[in-house]
Amino acid sequence: MTRLRSRLASSNNALGKGLLTALSGDTLDDSVWEEVEDTLLGADLGVDATTEIVDGLKRRVQVEGAPTTEKLESWLHEELLAQVGPDMDRRIAGTRVGDRPAVIMVVGVNGTGKTTTIGKLARVLVAEDKDILLGAADTFRAAAADQLETWGARVGVPTVRSAKEGADPAAVAFDAVKAGRDNEVDVVLIDTAGRLHNKVGLMDELAKVKRVIEKQSPIDECLLVLDATTGQNGMRQAEVFAQAAEITGVVLTKLDGTAKGGIVVLVQRELGVPVKLVGLGEGADDLAPFDPKAFVDAVLD
Ligand code: GDP
């Protein structure tokens, strides 16, 4: 996980520096704790996690007295790690389930990085010798299916799509899962639409895609793709998708471009599911499993 660490370090350690600067004075009075709170909130950790971290640090000071810098770093490490869900199950449904393929549905607002994530994930699975099939159930824009197909070609996996724009997304998803079953592939990855301006329409569409897939196969994984740079806005999107589909994990993209990595903590708390993967760039190799310890190391580096 040194890659996660080095990719995050450049943008993310503003949080660690801010915390250590705030706590580096001779006294730990209210103004210091307020600064710590502001720093944590500014990194999108949210109020609840921020309060717990600050309370935890205060308790330690009460019990152990004023800390050395080294001690402080190790306390911060422990407090942050506890918030990042170190024991959550982050495995991806990446292999056949009995006599059928695993089905992974990928949801999220357009532009968050859904298609790119599917391409990257397909590449990871292909490298593990898995047979993959992609389903382009974002039929609203022909370009979306083209983009998915391009990723498919790049990593050498077929894409099931509709020839015409505006086809029924549920029908494409159905065809993809059927083709996956018929061809005995290991995993079917389904891309979906994410036009948030029509929330009701979007939720109905996702619910229908889900229902129609489930006529032939359970959905093993529903990954929500969130853009880490959108902060609180991303959280509101997450809530909408969580109502429409049963989210099993989050992919946090564009973590290479933000100092607001605290969104990891917030999203896991709010949705009750783990961040399983992180996007660290636009390239085919820029997807990594989320490693809580490496993440905290990078933040506090
Ligand atoms: P979709 O509309 O949700 O399918 O989003 P796309 O997959 O088309 O991605 C939107 C843009 O975000 C593209 O320019 C991607 O290259 C870019 N992108 C996706 N993931 C990442 C990431 O992890 N880091 C960075 N920096 N850019 C990303």
mmCIF file of C-alpha atoms in Angstrom, residues 95-299:
data_model
loop_
_atom_site.group_PDB
_atom_site.id
_atom_site.type_symbol
_atom_site.label_atom_id
_atom_site.label_comp_id
_atom_site.label_asym_id
_atom_site.label_seq_id
_atom_site.Cartn_x
_atom_site.Cartn_y
_atom_site.Cartn_z
ATOM 1 C CA THR A 95 -15.706 -14.440 -8.297
ATOM 2 C CA ARG A 96 -18.452 -16.860 -9.406
ATOM 3 C CA VAL A 97 -21.118 -17.635 -6.870
ATOM 4 C CA GLY A 98 -22.066 -21.299 -7.254
ATOM 5 C CA ASP A 99 -23.050 -21.799 -10.891
ATOM 6 C CA ARG A 100 -23.471 -18.155 -11.824
ATOM 7 C CA PRO A 101 -21.373 -15.046 -12.264
ATOM 8 C CA ALA A 102 -21.067 -12.481 -9.507
ATOM 9 C CA VAL A 103 -23.098 -9.413 -10.451
ATOM 10 C CA ILE A 104 -21.746 -5.993 -9.550
ATOM 11 C CA MET A 105 -23.914 -2.962 -10.200
ATOM 12 C CA VAL A 106 -22.161 0.394 -10.192
ATOM 13 C CA VAL A 107 -24.147 3.540 -9.382
ATOM 14 C CA GLY A 108 -23.350 7.209 -8.885
ATOM 15 C CA VAL A 109 -23.825 10.670 -10.333
ATOM 16 C CA ASN A 110 -22.488 11.273 -13.849
ATOM 17 C CA GLY A 111 -18.964 12.587 -13.819
ATOM 18 C CA THR A 112 -17.993 10.964 -10.515
ATOM 19 C CA GLY A 113 -15.936 8.327 -12.331
ATOM 20 C CA LYS A 114 -18.266 5.324 -12.672
ATOM 21 C CA THR A 115 -17.178 4.244 -16.129
ATOM 22 C CA THR A 116 -13.508 4.789 -15.392
ATOM 23 C CA THR A 117 -13.852 2.796 -12.167
ATOM 24 C CA ILE A 118 -15.518 -0.090 -14.006
ATOM 25 C CA GLY A 119 -12.669 -0.089 -16.540
ATOM 26 C CA LYS A 120 -10.047 -0.083 -13.790
ATOM 27 C CA LEU A 121 -11.841 -2.768 -11.777
ATOM 28 C CA ALA A 122 -12.238 -4.952 -14.870
ATOM 29 C CA ARG A 123 -8.515 -4.631 -15.399
ATOM 30 C CA VAL A 124 -7.770 -5.720 -11.832
ATOM 31 C CA LEU A 125 -10.063 -8.741 -12.207
ATOM 32 C CA VAL A 126 -8.633 -9.671 -15.615
ATOM 33 C CA ALA A 127 -5.170 -9.584 -14.062
ATOM 34 C CA GLU A 128 -6.509 -12.153 -11.575
ATOM 35 C CA ASP A 129 -7.467 -14.339 -14.577
ATOM 36 C CA LYS A 130 -11.171 -13.694 -14.247
ATOM 37 C CA ASP A 131 -13.583 -13.664 -17.194
ATOM 38 C CA ILE A 132 -15.419 -10.362 -17.159
ATOM 39 C CA LEU A 133 -18.352 -8.930 -19.034
ATOM 40 C CA LEU A 134 -19.478 -5.297 -18.990
ATOM 41 C CA GLY A 135 -23.078 -4.105 -19.293
ATOM 42 C CA ALA A 136 -23.721 -0.555 -20.526
ATOM 43 C CA ALA A 137 -27.013 0.209 -18.811
ATOM 44 C CA ASP A 138 -26.512 3.956 -19.062
ATOM 45 C CA THR A 139 -28.434 4.210 -22.303
ATOM 46 C CA PHE A 140 -29.310 7.874 -22.011
ATOM 47 C CA ARG A 141 -26.182 9.025 -23.815
ATOM 48 C CA ALA A 142 -24.678 6.919 -26.594
ATOM 49 C CA ALA A 143 -21.316 8.347 -25.544
ATOM 50 C CA ALA A 144 -21.604 6.607 -22.161
ATOM 51 C CA ALA A 145 -21.850 3.171 -23.808
ATOM 52 C CA ASP A 146 -19.061 4.102 -26.239
ATOM 53 C CA GLN A 147 -16.829 5.077 -23.342
ATOM 54 C CA LEU A 148 -17.512 1.823 -21.505
ATOM 55 C CA GLU A 149 -16.893 -0.172 -24.669
ATOM 56 C CA THR A 150 -13.584 1.632 -25.160
ATOM 57 C CA TRP A 151 -12.539 0.659 -21.639
ATOM 58 C CA GLY A 152 -13.676 -2.899 -22.345
ATOM 59 C CA ALA A 153 -11.566 -3.057 -25.500
ATOM 60 C CA ARG A 154 -8.630 -1.604 -23.617
ATOM 61 C CA VAL A 155 -8.678 -4.319 -20.983
ATOM 62 C CA GLY A 156 -9.858 -7.023 -23.408
ATOM 63 C CA VAL A 157 -13.377 -7.728 -22.158
ATOM 64 C CA PRO A 158 -16.685 -7.666 -24.077
ATOM 65 C CA THR A 159 -19.410 -5.076 -23.521
ATOM 66 C CA VAL A 160 -23.126 -5.739 -23.862
ATOM 67 C CA ARG A 161 -24.860 -2.578 -25.050
ATOM 68 C CA SER A 162 -27.837 -1.371 -26.982
ATOM 69 C CA ALA A 163 -27.369 -0.232 -30.552
ATOM 70 C CA LYS A 164 -29.610 2.742 -30.053
ATOM 71 C CA GLU A 165 -29.604 5.673 -27.681
ATOM 72 C CA GLY A 166 -32.488 5.790 -25.210
ATOM 73 C CA ALA A 167 -33.065 2.030 -25.045
ATOM 74 C CA ASP A 168 -34.451 0.577 -21.826
ATOM 75 C CA PRO A 169 -31.517 0.396 -19.350
ATOM 76 C CA ALA A 170 -33.129 -2.516 -17.507
ATOM 77 C CA ALA A 171 -33.300 -4.493 -20.756
ATOM 78 C CA VAL A 172 -29.571 -3.949 -21.370
ATOM 79 C CA ALA A 173 -28.762 -4.974 -17.786
ATOM 80 C CA PHE A 174 -30.913 -8.091 -18.240
ATOM 81 C CA ASP A 175 -29.132 -8.965 -21.497
ATOM 82 C CA ALA A 176 -25.717 -8.440 -19.876
ATOM 83 C CA VAL A 177 -26.478 -10.749 -16.949
ATOM 84 C CA LYS A 178 -27.970 -13.330 -19.314
ATOM 85 C CA ALA A 179 -24.884 -13.190 -21.553
ATOM 86 C CA GLY A 180 -22.738 -13.511 -18.440
ATOM 87 C CA ARG A 181 -24.609 -16.628 -17.364
ATOM 88 C CA ASP A 182 -24.651 -18.157 -20.850
ATOM 89 C CA ASN A 183 -20.932 -17.586 -21.300
ATOM 90 C CA GLU A 184 -20.092 -18.667 -17.762
ATOM 91 C CA VAL A 185 -18.062 -15.562 -16.986
ATOM 92 C CA ASP A 186 -16.873 -14.853 -13.458
ATOM 93 C CA VAL A 187 -18.145 -11.320 -12.995
ATOM 94 C CA VAL A 188 -20.658 -9.055 -14.747
ATOM 95 C CA LEU A 189 -20.075 -5.354 -14.132
ATOM 96 C CA ILE A 190 -23.068 -3.117 -14.863
ATOM 97 C CA ASP A 191 -22.732 0.611 -15.504
ATOM 98 C CA THR A 192 -25.837 2.707 -14.780
ATOM 99 C CA ALA A 193 -27.054 6.237 -15.417
ATOM 100 C CA GLY A 194 -26.639 9.007 -12.866
ATOM 101 C CA ARG A 195 -28.589 12.069 -13.875
ATOM 102 C CA LEU A 196 -29.400 13.540 -10.516
ATOM 103 C CA HIS A 197 -31.476 16.480 -11.786
ATOM 104 C CA ASN A 198 -34.477 14.161 -11.971
ATOM 105 C CA LYS A 199 -34.227 12.361 -8.662
ATOM 106 C CA VAL A 200 -37.523 10.500 -8.878
ATOM 107 C CA GLY A 201 -36.841 9.357 -12.448
ATOM 108 C CA LEU A 202 -33.356 8.210 -11.470
ATOM 109 C CA MET A 203 -34.545 6.258 -8.459
ATOM 110 C CA ASP A 204 -37.317 4.611 -10.459
ATOM 111 C CA GLU A 205 -34.849 3.697 -13.187
ATOM 112 C CA LEU A 206 -32.319 2.203 -10.771
ATOM 113 C CA ALA A 207 -35.023 0.315 -8.930
ATOM 114 C CA LYS A 208 -36.233 -1.134 -12.256
ATOM 115 C CA VAL A 209 -32.712 -2.108 -13.348
ATOM 116 C CA LYS A 210 -32.260 -3.835 -10.003
ATOM 117 C CA ARG A 211 -35.616 -5.608 -10.195
ATOM 118 C CA VAL A 212 -35.022 -6.849 -13.720
ATOM 119 C CA ILE A 213 -31.492 -8.111 -12.953
ATOM 120 C CA GLU A 214 -32.871 -9.935 -9.942
ATOM 121 C CA LYS A 215 -35.206 -11.910 -12.191
ATOM 122 C CA GLN A 216 -32.157 -13.948 -13.152
ATOM 123 C CA SER A 217 -29.588 -13.386 -10.458
ATOM 124 C CA PRO A 218 -29.080 -11.798 -7.070
ATOM 125 C CA ILE A 219 -26.974 -8.635 -7.148
ATOM 126 C CA ASP A 220 -23.857 -9.465 -5.162
ATOM 127 C CA GLU A 221 -22.466 -5.998 -4.943
ATOM 128 C CA CYS A 222 -23.789 -2.501 -5.521
ATOM 129 C CA LEU A 223 -20.904 -0.071 -5.523
ATOM 130 C CA LEU A 224 -21.603 3.626 -5.119
ATOM 131 C CA VAL A 225 -19.030 5.823 -6.820
ATOM 132 C CA LEU A 226 -18.455 9.151 -5.070
ATOM 133 C CA ASP A 227 -16.159 11.973 -6.083
ATOM 134 C CA ALA A 228 -14.049 12.833 -3.022
ATOM 135 C CA THR A 229 -13.619 16.420 -4.180
ATOM 136 C CA THR A 230 -17.342 17.166 -3.845
ATOM 137 C CA GLY A 231 -17.379 16.970 -0.046
ATOM 138 C CA GLN A 232 -20.751 17.455 1.623
ATOM 139 C CA ASN A 233 -22.464 17.609 -1.752
ATOM 140 C CA GLY A 234 -21.225 14.080 -2.410
ATOM 141 C CA MET A 235 -22.768 13.002 0.874
ATOM 142 C CA ARG A 236 -26.170 14.290 -0.192
ATOM 143 C CA GLN A 237 -25.862 12.363 -3.457
ATOM 144 C CA ALA A 238 -24.905 9.270 -1.501
ATOM 145 C CA GLU A 239 -28.091 9.485 0.533
ATOM 146 C CA VAL A 240 -30.228 9.611 -2.612
ATOM 147 C CA PHE A 241 -28.557 6.529 -4.081
ATOM 148 C CA ALA A 242 -28.728 4.669 -0.795
ATOM 149 C CA GLN A 243 -32.503 5.101 -0.917
ATOM 150 C CA ALA A 244 -32.727 3.736 -4.463
ATOM 151 C CA ALA A 245 -30.345 0.791 -4.188
ATOM 152 C CA GLU A 246 -28.872 -1.346 -1.467
ATOM 153 C CA ILE A 247 -25.301 -0.054 -1.435
ATOM 154 C CA THR A 248 -22.705 -2.622 -0.337
ATOM 155 C CA GLY A 249 -19.606 -0.497 -0.708
ATOM 156 C CA VAL A 250 -18.268 2.862 -1.827
ATOM 157 C CA VAL A 251 -15.590 3.713 -4.362
ATOM 158 C CA LEU A 252 -14.137 7.097 -3.541
ATOM 159 C CA THR A 253 -12.642 8.588 -6.696
ATOM 160 C CA LYS A 254 -10.319 11.531 -7.279
ATOM 161 C CA LEU A 255 -8.727 11.131 -3.884
ATOM 162 C CA ASP A 256 -5.549 12.185 -5.678
ATOM 163 C CA GLY A 257 -6.977 15.676 -6.063
ATOM 164 C CA THR A 258 -8.190 16.635 -2.616
ATOM 165 C CA ALA A 259 -7.051 17.313 0.928
ATOM 166 C CA LYS A 260 -10.536 16.370 2.091
ATOM 167 C CA GLY A 261 -9.964 12.684 2.630
ATOM 168 C CA GLY A 262 -12.063 12.907 5.784
ATOM 169 C CA ILE A 263 -15.038 12.145 3.548
ATOM 170 C CA VAL A 264 -14.025 8.482 3.977
ATOM 171 C CA VAL A 265 -15.027 8.708 7.624
ATOM 172 C CA LEU A 266 -18.212 10.626 6.941
ATOM 173 C CA VAL A 267 -19.486 8.390 4.174
ATOM 174 C CA GLN A 268 -18.869 5.181 6.112
ATOM 175 C CA ARG A 269 -20.653 6.598 9.133
ATOM 176 C CA GLU A 270 -23.617 7.913 7.206
ATOM 177 C CA LEU A 271 -24.150 4.903 4.949
ATOM 178 C CA GLY A 272 -22.916 2.182 7.295
ATOM 179 C CA VAL A 273 -20.935 0.534 4.483
ATOM 180 C CA PRO A 274 -17.175 0.519 3.896
ATOM 181 C CA VAL A 275 -15.171 2.448 1.361
ATOM 182 C CA LYS A 276 -13.800 -0.539 -0.537
ATOM 183 C CA LEU A 277 -11.786 1.063 -3.317
ATOM 184 C CA VAL A 278 -10.213 4.425 -3.992
ATOM 185 C CA GLY A 279 -9.482 6.141 -7.290
ATOM 186 C CA LEU A 280 -6.081 7.784 -7.341
ATOM 187 C CA GLY A 281 -5.897 9.113 -10.899
ATOM 188 C CA GLU A 282 -7.263 8.774 -14.419
ATOM 189 C CA GLY A 283 -5.027 5.927 -15.541
ATOM 190 C CA ALA A 284 -5.974 2.271 -15.838
ATOM 191 C CA ASP A 285 -3.842 1.318 -12.842
ATOM 192 C CA ASP A 286 -5.071 4.083 -10.578
ATOM 193 C CA LEU A 287 -7.468 2.043 -8.461
ATOM 194 C CA ALA A 288 -6.468 0.652 -5.084
ATOM 195 C CA PRO A 289 -8.163 -1.246 -2.294
ATOM 196 C CA PHE A 290 -8.846 1.107 0.563
ATOM 197 C CA ASP A 291 -6.389 0.371 3.333
ATOM 198 C CA PRO A 292 -7.347 2.169 6.577
ATOM 199 C CA LYS A 293 -3.886 2.061 8.103
ATOM 200 C CA ALA A 294 -2.116 3.293 4.975
ATOM 201 C CA PHE A 295 -4.725 6.014 4.713
ATOM 202 C CA VAL A 296 -4.124 7.290 8.242
ATOM 203 C CA ASP A 297 -0.361 7.040 7.728
ATOM 204 C CA ALA A 298 -0.698 9.184 4.595
ATOM 205 C CA VAL A 299 -2.869 11.734 6.363
#
